Tab-separated table of C-alpha atoms and ligand atoms in Angstrom:
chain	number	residue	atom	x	y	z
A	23	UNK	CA	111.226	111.303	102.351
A	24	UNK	CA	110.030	109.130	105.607
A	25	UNK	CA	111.890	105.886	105.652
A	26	UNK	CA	109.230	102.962	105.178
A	27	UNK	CA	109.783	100.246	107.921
A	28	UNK	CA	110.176	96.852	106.779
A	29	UNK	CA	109.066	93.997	108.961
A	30	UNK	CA	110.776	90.894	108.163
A	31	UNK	CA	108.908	87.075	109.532
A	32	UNK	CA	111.546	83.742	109.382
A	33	UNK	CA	114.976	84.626	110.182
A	34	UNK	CA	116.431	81.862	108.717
A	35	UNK	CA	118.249	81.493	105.583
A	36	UNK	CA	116.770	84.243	103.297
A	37	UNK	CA	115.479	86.159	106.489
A	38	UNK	CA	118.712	86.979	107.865
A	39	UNK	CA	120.121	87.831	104.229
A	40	UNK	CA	117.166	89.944	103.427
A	41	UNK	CA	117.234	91.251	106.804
A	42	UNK	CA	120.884	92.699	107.177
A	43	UNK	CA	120.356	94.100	102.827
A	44	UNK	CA	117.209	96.087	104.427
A	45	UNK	CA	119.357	97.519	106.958
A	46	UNK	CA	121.996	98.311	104.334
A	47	UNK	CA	119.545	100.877	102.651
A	48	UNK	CA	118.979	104.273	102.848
A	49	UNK	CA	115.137	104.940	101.797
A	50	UNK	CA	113.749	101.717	104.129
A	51	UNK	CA	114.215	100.997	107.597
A	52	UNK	CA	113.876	97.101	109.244
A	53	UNK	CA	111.221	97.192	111.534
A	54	UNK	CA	112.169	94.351	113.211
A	55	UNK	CA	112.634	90.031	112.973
A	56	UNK	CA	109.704	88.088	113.874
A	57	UNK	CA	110.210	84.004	114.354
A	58	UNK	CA	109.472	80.916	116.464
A	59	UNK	CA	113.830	79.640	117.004
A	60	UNK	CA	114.902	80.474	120.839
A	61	UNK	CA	118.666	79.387	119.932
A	62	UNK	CA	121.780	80.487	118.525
A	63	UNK	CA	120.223	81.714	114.991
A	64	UNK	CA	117.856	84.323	116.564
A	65	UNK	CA	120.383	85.063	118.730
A	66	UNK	CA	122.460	86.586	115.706
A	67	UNK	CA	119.612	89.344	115.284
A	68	UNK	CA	120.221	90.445	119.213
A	69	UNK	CA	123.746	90.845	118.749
A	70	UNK	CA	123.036	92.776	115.528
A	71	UNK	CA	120.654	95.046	117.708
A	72	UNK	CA	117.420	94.245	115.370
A	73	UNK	CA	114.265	94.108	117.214
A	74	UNK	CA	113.128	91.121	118.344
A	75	UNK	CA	109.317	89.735	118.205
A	76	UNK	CA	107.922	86.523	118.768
A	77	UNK	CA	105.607	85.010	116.441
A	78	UNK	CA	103.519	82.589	118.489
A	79	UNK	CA	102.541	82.282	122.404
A	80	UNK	CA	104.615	79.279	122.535
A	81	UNK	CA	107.887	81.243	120.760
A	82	UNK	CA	107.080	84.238	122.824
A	83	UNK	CA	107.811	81.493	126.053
A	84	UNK	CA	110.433	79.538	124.755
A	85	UNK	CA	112.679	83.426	123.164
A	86	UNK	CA	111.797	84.574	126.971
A	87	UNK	CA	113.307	81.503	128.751
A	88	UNK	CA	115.821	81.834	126.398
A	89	UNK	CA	116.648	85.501	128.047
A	90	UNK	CA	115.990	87.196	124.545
A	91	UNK	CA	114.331	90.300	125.402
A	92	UNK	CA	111.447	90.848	123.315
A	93	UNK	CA	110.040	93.794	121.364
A	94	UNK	CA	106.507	92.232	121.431
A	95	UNK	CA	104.827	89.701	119.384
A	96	UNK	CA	103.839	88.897	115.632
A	97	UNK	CA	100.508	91.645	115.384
A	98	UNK	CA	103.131	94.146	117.466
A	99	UNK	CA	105.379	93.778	114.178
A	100	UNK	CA	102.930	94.544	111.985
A	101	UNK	CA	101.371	97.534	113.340
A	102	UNK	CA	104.545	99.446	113.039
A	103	UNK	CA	105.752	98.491	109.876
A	104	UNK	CA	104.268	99.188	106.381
A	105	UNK	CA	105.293	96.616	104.486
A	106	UNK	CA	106.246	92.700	105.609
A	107	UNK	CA	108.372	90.439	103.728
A	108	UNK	CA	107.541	86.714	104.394
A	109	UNK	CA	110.257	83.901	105.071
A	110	UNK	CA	109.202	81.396	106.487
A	111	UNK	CA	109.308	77.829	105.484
A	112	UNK	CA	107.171	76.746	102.714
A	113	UNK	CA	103.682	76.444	102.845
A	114	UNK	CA	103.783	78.602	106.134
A	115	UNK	CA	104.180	81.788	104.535
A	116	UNK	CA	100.831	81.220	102.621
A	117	UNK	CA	98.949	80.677	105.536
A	118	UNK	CA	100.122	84.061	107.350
A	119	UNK	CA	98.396	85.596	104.369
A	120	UNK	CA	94.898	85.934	105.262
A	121	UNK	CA	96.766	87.583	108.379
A	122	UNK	CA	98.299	90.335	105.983
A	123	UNK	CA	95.351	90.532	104.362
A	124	UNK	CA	93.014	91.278	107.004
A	125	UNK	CA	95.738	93.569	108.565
A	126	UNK	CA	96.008	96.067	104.970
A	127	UNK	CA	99.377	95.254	105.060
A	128	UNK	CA	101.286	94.897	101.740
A	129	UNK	CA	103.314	91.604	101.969
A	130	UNK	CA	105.986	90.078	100.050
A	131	UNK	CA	106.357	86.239	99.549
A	132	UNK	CA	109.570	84.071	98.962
A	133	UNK	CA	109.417	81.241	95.640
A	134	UNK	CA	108.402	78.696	98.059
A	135	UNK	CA	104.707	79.397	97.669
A	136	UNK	CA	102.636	79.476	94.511
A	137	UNK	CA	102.029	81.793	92.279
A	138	UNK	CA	98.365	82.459	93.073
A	139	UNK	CA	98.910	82.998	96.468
A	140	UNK	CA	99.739	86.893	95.610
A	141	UNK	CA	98.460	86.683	91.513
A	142	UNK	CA	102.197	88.404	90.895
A	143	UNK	CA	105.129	86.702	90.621
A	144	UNK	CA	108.705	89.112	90.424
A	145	UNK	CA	111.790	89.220	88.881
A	146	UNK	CA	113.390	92.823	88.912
A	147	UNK	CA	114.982	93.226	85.384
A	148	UNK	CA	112.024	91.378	84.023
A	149	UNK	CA	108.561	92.634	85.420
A	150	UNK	CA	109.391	95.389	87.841
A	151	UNK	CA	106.582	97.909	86.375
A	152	UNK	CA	103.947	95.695	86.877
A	153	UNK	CA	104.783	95.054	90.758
A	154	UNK	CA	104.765	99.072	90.975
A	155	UNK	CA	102.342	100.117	94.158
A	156	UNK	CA	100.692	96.282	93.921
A	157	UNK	CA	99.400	94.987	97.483
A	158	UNK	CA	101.910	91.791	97.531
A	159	UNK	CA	104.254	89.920	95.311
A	160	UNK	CA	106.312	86.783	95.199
A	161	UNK	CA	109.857	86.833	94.376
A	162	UNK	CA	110.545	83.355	92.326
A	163	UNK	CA	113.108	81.420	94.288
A	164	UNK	CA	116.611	80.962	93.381
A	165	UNK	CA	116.479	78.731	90.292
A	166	UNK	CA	114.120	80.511	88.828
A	167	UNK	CA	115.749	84.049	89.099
A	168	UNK	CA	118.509	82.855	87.610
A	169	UNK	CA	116.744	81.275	84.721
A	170	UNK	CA	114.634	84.845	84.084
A	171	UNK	CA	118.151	86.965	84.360
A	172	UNK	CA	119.497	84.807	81.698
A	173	UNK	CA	116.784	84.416	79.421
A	174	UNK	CA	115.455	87.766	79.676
A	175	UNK	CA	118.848	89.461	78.629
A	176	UNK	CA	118.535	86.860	75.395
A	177	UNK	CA	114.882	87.950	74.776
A	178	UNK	CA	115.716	92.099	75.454
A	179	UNK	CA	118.676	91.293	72.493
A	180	UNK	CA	115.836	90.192	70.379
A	181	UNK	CA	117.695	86.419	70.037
A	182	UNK	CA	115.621	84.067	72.314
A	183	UNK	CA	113.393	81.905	70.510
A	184	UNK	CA	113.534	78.699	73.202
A	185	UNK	CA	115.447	76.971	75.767
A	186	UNK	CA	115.878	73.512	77.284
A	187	UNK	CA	117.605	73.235	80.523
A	188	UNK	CA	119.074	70.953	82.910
A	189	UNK	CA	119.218	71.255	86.651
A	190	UNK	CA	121.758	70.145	89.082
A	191	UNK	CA	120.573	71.461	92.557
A	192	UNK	CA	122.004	71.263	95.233
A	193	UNK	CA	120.633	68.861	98.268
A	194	UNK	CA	120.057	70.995	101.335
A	195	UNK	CA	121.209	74.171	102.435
A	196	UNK	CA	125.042	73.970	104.191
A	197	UNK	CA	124.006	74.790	107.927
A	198	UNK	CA	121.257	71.728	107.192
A	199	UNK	CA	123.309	69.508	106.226
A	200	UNK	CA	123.279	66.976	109.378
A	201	UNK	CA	119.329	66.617	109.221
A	202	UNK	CA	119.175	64.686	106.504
A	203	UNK	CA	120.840	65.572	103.116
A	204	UNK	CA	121.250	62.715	100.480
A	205	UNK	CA	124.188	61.079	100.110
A	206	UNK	CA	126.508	59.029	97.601
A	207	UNK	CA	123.234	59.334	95.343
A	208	UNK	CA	121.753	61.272	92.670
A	209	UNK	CA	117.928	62.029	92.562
A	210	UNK	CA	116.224	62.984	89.852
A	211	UNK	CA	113.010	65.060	89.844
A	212	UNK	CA	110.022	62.614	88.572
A	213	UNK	CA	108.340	65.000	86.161
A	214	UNK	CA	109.307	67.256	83.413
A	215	UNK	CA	109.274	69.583	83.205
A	216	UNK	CA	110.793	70.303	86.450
A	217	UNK	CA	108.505	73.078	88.192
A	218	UNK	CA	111.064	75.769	87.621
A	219	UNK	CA	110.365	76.281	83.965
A	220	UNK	CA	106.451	76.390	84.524
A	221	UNK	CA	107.569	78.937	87.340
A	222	UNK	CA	109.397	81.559	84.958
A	223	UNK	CA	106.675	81.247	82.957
A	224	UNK	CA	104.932	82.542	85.626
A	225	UNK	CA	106.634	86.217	85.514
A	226	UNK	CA	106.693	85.592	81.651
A	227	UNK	CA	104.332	84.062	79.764
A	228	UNK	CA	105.770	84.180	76.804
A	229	UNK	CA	109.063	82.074	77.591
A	230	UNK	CA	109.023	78.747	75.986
A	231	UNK	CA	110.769	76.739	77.928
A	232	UNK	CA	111.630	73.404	79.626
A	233	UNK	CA	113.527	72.399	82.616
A	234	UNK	CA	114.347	69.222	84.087
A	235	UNK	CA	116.123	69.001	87.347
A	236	UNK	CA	118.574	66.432	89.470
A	237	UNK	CA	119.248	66.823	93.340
A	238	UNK	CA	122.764	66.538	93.487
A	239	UNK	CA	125.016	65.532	97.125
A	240	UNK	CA	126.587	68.881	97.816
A	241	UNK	CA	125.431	71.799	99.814
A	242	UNK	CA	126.810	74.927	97.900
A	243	UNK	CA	124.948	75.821	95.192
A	244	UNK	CA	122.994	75.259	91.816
A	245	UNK	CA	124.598	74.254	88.425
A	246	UNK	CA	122.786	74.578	85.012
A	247	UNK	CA	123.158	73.645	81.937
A	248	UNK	CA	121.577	75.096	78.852
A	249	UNK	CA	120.699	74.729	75.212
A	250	UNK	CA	118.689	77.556	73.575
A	251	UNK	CA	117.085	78.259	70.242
A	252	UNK	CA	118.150	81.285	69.139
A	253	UNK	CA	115.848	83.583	66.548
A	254	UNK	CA	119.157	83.548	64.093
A	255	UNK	CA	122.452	82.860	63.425
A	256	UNK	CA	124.765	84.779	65.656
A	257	UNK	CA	127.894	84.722	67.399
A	258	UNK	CA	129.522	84.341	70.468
A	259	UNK	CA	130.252	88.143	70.698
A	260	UNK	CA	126.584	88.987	70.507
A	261	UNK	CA	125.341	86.549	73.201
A	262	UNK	CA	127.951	87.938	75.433
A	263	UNK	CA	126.931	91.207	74.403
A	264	UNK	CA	123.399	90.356	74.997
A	265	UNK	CA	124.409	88.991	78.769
A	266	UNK	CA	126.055	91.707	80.036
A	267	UNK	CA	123.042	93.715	79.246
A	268	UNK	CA	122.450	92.410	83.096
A	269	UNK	CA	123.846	93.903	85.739
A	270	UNK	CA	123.385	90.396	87.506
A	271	UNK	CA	124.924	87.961	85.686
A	272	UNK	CA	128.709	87.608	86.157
A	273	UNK	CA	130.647	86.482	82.968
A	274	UNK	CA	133.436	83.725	84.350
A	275	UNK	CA	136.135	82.296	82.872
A	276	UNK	CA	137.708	78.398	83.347
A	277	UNK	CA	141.110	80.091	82.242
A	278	UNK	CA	141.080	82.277	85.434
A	279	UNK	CA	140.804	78.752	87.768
A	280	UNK	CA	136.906	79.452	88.117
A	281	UNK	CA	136.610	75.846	87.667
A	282	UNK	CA	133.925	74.369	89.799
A	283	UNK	CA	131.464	75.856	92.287
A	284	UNK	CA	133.141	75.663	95.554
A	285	UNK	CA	136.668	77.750	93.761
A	286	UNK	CA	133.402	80.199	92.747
A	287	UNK	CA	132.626	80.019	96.089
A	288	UNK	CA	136.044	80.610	97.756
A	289	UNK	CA	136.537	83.676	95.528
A	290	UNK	CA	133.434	85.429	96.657
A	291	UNK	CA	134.709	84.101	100.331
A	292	UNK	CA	137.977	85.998	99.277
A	293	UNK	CA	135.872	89.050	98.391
A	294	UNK	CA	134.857	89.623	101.441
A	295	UNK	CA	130.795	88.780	100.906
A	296	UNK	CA	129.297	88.749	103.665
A	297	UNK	CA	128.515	84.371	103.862
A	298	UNK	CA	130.405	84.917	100.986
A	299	UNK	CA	127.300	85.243	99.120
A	300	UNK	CA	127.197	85.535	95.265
A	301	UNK	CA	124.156	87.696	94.161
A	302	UNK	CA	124.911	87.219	90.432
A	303	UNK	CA	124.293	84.712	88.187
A	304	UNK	CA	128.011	83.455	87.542
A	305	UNK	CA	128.142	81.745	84.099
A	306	UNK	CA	131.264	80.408	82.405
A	307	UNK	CA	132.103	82.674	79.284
A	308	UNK	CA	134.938	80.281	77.820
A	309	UNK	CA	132.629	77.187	78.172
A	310	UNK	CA	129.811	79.620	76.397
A	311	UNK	CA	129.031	78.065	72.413
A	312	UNK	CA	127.461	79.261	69.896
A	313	UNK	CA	126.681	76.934	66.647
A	314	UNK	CA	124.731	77.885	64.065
A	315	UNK	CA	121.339	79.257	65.527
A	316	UNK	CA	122.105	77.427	69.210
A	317	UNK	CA	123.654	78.358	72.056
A	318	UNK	CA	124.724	76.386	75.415
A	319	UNK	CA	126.034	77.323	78.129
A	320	UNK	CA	126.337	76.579	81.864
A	321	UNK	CA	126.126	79.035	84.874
A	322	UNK	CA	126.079	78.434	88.843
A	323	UNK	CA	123.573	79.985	91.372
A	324	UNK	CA	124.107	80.616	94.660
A	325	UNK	CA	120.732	79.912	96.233
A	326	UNK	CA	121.155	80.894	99.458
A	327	UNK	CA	122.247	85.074	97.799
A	328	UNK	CA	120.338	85.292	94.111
A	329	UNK	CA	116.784	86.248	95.753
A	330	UNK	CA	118.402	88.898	97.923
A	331	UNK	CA	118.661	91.958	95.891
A	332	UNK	CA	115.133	90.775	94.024
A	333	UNK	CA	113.161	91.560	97.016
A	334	UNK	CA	114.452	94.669	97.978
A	335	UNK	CA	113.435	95.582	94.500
A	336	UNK	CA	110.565	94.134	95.388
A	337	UNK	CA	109.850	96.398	97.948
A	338	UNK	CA	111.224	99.455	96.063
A	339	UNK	CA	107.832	98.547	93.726
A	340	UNK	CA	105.405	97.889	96.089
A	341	UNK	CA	105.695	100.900	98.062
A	342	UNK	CA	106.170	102.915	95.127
A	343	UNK	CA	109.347	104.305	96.402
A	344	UNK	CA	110.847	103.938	93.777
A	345	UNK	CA	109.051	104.007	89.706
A	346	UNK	CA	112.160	103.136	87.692
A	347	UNK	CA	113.475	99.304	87.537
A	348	UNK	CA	116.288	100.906	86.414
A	349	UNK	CA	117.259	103.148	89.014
A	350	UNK	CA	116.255	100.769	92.171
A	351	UNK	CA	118.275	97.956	90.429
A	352	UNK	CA	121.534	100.344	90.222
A	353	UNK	CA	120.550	101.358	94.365
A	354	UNK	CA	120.123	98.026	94.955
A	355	UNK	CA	123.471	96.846	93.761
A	356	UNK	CA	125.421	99.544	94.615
A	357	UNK	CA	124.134	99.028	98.661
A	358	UNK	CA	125.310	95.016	97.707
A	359	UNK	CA	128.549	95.533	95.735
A	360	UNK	CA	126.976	94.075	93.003
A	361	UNK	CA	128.913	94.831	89.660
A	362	UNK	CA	131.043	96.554	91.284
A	363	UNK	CA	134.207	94.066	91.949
A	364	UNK	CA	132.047	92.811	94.670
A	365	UNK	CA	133.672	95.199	97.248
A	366	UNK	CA	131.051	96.582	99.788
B	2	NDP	N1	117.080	78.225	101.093
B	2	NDP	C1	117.188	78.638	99.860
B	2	NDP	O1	118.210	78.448	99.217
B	2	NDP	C2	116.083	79.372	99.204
B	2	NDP	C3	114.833	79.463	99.782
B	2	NDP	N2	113.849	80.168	99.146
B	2	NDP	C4	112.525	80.288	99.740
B	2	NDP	O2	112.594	81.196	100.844
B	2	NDP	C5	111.646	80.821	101.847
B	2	NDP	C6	112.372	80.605	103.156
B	2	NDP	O3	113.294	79.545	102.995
B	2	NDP	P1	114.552	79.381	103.959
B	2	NDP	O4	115.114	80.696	104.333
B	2	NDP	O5	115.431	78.367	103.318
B	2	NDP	O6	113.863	78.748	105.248
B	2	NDP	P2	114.516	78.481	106.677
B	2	NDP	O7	113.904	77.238	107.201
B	2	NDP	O8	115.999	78.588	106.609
B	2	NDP	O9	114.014	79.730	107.552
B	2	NDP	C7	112.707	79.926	107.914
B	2	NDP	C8	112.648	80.509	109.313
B	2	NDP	O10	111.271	80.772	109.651
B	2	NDP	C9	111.005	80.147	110.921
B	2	NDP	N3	109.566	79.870	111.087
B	2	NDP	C10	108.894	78.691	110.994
B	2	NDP	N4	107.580	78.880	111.240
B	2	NDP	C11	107.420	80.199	111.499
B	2	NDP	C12	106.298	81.009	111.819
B	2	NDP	N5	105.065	80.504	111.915
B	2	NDP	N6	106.500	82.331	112.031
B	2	NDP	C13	107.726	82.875	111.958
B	2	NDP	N7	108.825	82.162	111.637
B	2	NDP	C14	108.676	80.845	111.416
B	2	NDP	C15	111.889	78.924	110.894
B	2	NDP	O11	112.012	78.323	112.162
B	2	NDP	P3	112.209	76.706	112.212
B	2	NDP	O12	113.585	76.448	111.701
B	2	NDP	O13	112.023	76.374	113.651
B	2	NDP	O14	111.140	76.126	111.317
B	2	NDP	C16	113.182	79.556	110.372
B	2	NDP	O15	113.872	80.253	111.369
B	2	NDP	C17	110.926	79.581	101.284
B	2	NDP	O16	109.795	80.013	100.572
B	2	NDP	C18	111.955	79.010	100.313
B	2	NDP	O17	111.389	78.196	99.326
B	2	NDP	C19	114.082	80.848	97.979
B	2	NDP	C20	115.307	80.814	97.401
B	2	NDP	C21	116.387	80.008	97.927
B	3	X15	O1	116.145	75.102	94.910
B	3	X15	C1	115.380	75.932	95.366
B	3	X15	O2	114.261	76.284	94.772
B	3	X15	P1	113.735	75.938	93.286
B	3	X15	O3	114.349	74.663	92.787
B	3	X15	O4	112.272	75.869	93.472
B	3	X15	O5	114.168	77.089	92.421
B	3	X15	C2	115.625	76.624	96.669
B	3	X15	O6	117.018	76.634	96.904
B	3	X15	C3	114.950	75.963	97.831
B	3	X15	O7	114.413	74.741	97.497
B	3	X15	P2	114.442	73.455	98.468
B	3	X15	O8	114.888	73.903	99.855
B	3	X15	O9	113.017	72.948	98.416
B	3	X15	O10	115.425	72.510	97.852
């Protein structure tokens, strides 16, 4: 089977993670990186001998003085790849769009924008037949997967009936932090619910659900906390059953010194990840209650890694590469050393 080439616009943050996972596969090829930076970041991609392509006049200048040799420029990209996967900043990404559109090119969005700027919102264990051979999706940003990996493992168990949860999220991303990230403060978000529970709702409607959500001074990751209705009585054995249903949700214990999120991130440092990233959901199994017919519980999400492995799904169902959730899901991780001890 021909390799489909990938081409992948913003190299930042997600970019270069989503970026070096395409490269990691064996049924997809990257195309090349396509952004505006002229400095060190774009710099990594040379080194890492991706092609390079400019995605305005003024980039194309700026990545030349810079002595970045070029592959060509945004339109370049897009004629030799056949599918693009968007990330740029927010609110930029929606307005290359029309571009995509015009082109025939099936795209693929970051949680950034809305919803209706594809009509299909994705989260891989969830929804992954409906995304199969559709022209463009949106995979739901960090929060948000981790909110749909939890819930849906509940809801496949047959014991979610509705959750309530609160979100500490973290203030800017680490490399960020000198332009601008709060400080000896905490700032909560104005409405509730917080956007992120409207947003799951998005990939399922029938969640019922209700976030609210706290910027917190630290740079890692997310924290959240969690108090859900369940359909019965249960007990702890069957919600743990029920969560490792998921292949991406790491059960965690305080009792092995997995005590806050920068030991959770040391240990995936430890495992050799590359940014030590943590693609699972890691949520604390000792700390996990179960009284009567509710259930709380508290997990951490790496922002920065969650989304990774959900858009090379992603792409798996849009080019129809691959029919199975299943089966790209197991590819997927196994290419990521997800579930498997982490060890790539
Ligand atoms: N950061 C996170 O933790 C998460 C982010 N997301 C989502 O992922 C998307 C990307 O976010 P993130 O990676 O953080 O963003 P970053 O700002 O880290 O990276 C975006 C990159 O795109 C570049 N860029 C800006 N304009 C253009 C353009 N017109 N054409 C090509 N490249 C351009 C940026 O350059 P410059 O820096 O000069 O602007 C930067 O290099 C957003 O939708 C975000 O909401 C989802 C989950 C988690
Ligand atoms: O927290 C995030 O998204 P989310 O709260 O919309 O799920 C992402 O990490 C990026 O969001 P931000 O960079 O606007 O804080």
């Amino acid at each position: 089977m021909m390799k489909k080439k990938i081409a992948l616009i913003g190299y930042g943050v997600i970019g270069k993670r989503v970026a070096d996972a395409i490269a990691r596969q064996d049924d997809m090829e990257l195309a090349g990186v396509c952004d505006v930076i002229s400095d060190w970041r774009i710099q990594t991609a040379v080194k890492k001998g991706y092609s390079v392509y400019a995605a305005t006049e003024d980039a194309q200048d700026s990545m030349q003085k810079a002595g970045i040799s070029l592959a060509g420029n945004m339109a370049d990209l897009l004629g030799v790849a056949h599918l693009v996967v968007d990330c740029t900043p927010k609110k930029i990404a929606a307005q290359n769009v029309e571009i995509y559109k015009e082109r025939g090119i099936k795209f693929i969005l970051q949680g950034g924008e809305k919803h209706e700027t594809t009509g299909h919102s994705f989260s891989a264990e969830n929804n992954y037949a409906s995304a199969l051979n559709r022209d463009s999706t949106r995979v739901v940003s960090c929060n948000t997967t981790s909110i749909l990996r939890t819930l849906t493992a509940l809801k496949k168990a047959g014991l979610l009936q509705s959750a309530r949860g609160t979100l500490l999220r973290r203030a800017t991303d680490p490399w960020e932090s000198h332009l601008g990230g709060i400080m000896n403060t905490l700032v909560p978000e104005k409405d509730i619910p917080s956007h992120q529970g409207p947003d799951a709702q998005s990939v399922d409607s029938e969640l019922d659900i209700v976030t609210m959500a706290v910027k917190v001074p630290q740079t890692l990751s997310h924290l959240h906390y969690w108090n859900v209705r369940l359909t019965r009585k249960a007990d702890k054995k069957e919600v743990i059953e029920a969560f490792q249903t998921s292949t991406r949700i790491t059960l965690i214990n305080y009792s092995d010194g997995l005590v806050s999120n920068n030991t959770i991130k040391e240990k995936y440092l430890d495992m050799g990840r590359p940014w030590g990233d943590m693609y699972e959901v890691a949520l604390w199994q000792d700390m996990l209650k179960v009284e009567g017919d509710e259930l709380y519980y508290a997990y951490v999400v790496d922002n920065q890694a969650i989304v990774i492995p959900e858009t090379i799904d992603a792409i798996r169902a849009l080019t129809g590469m691959e029919e199975s959730a299943e089966k790209s899901i197991k590819k997927t991780n196994k290419s990521l050393g997800i579930n498997n001890g982490g060890q790539l």
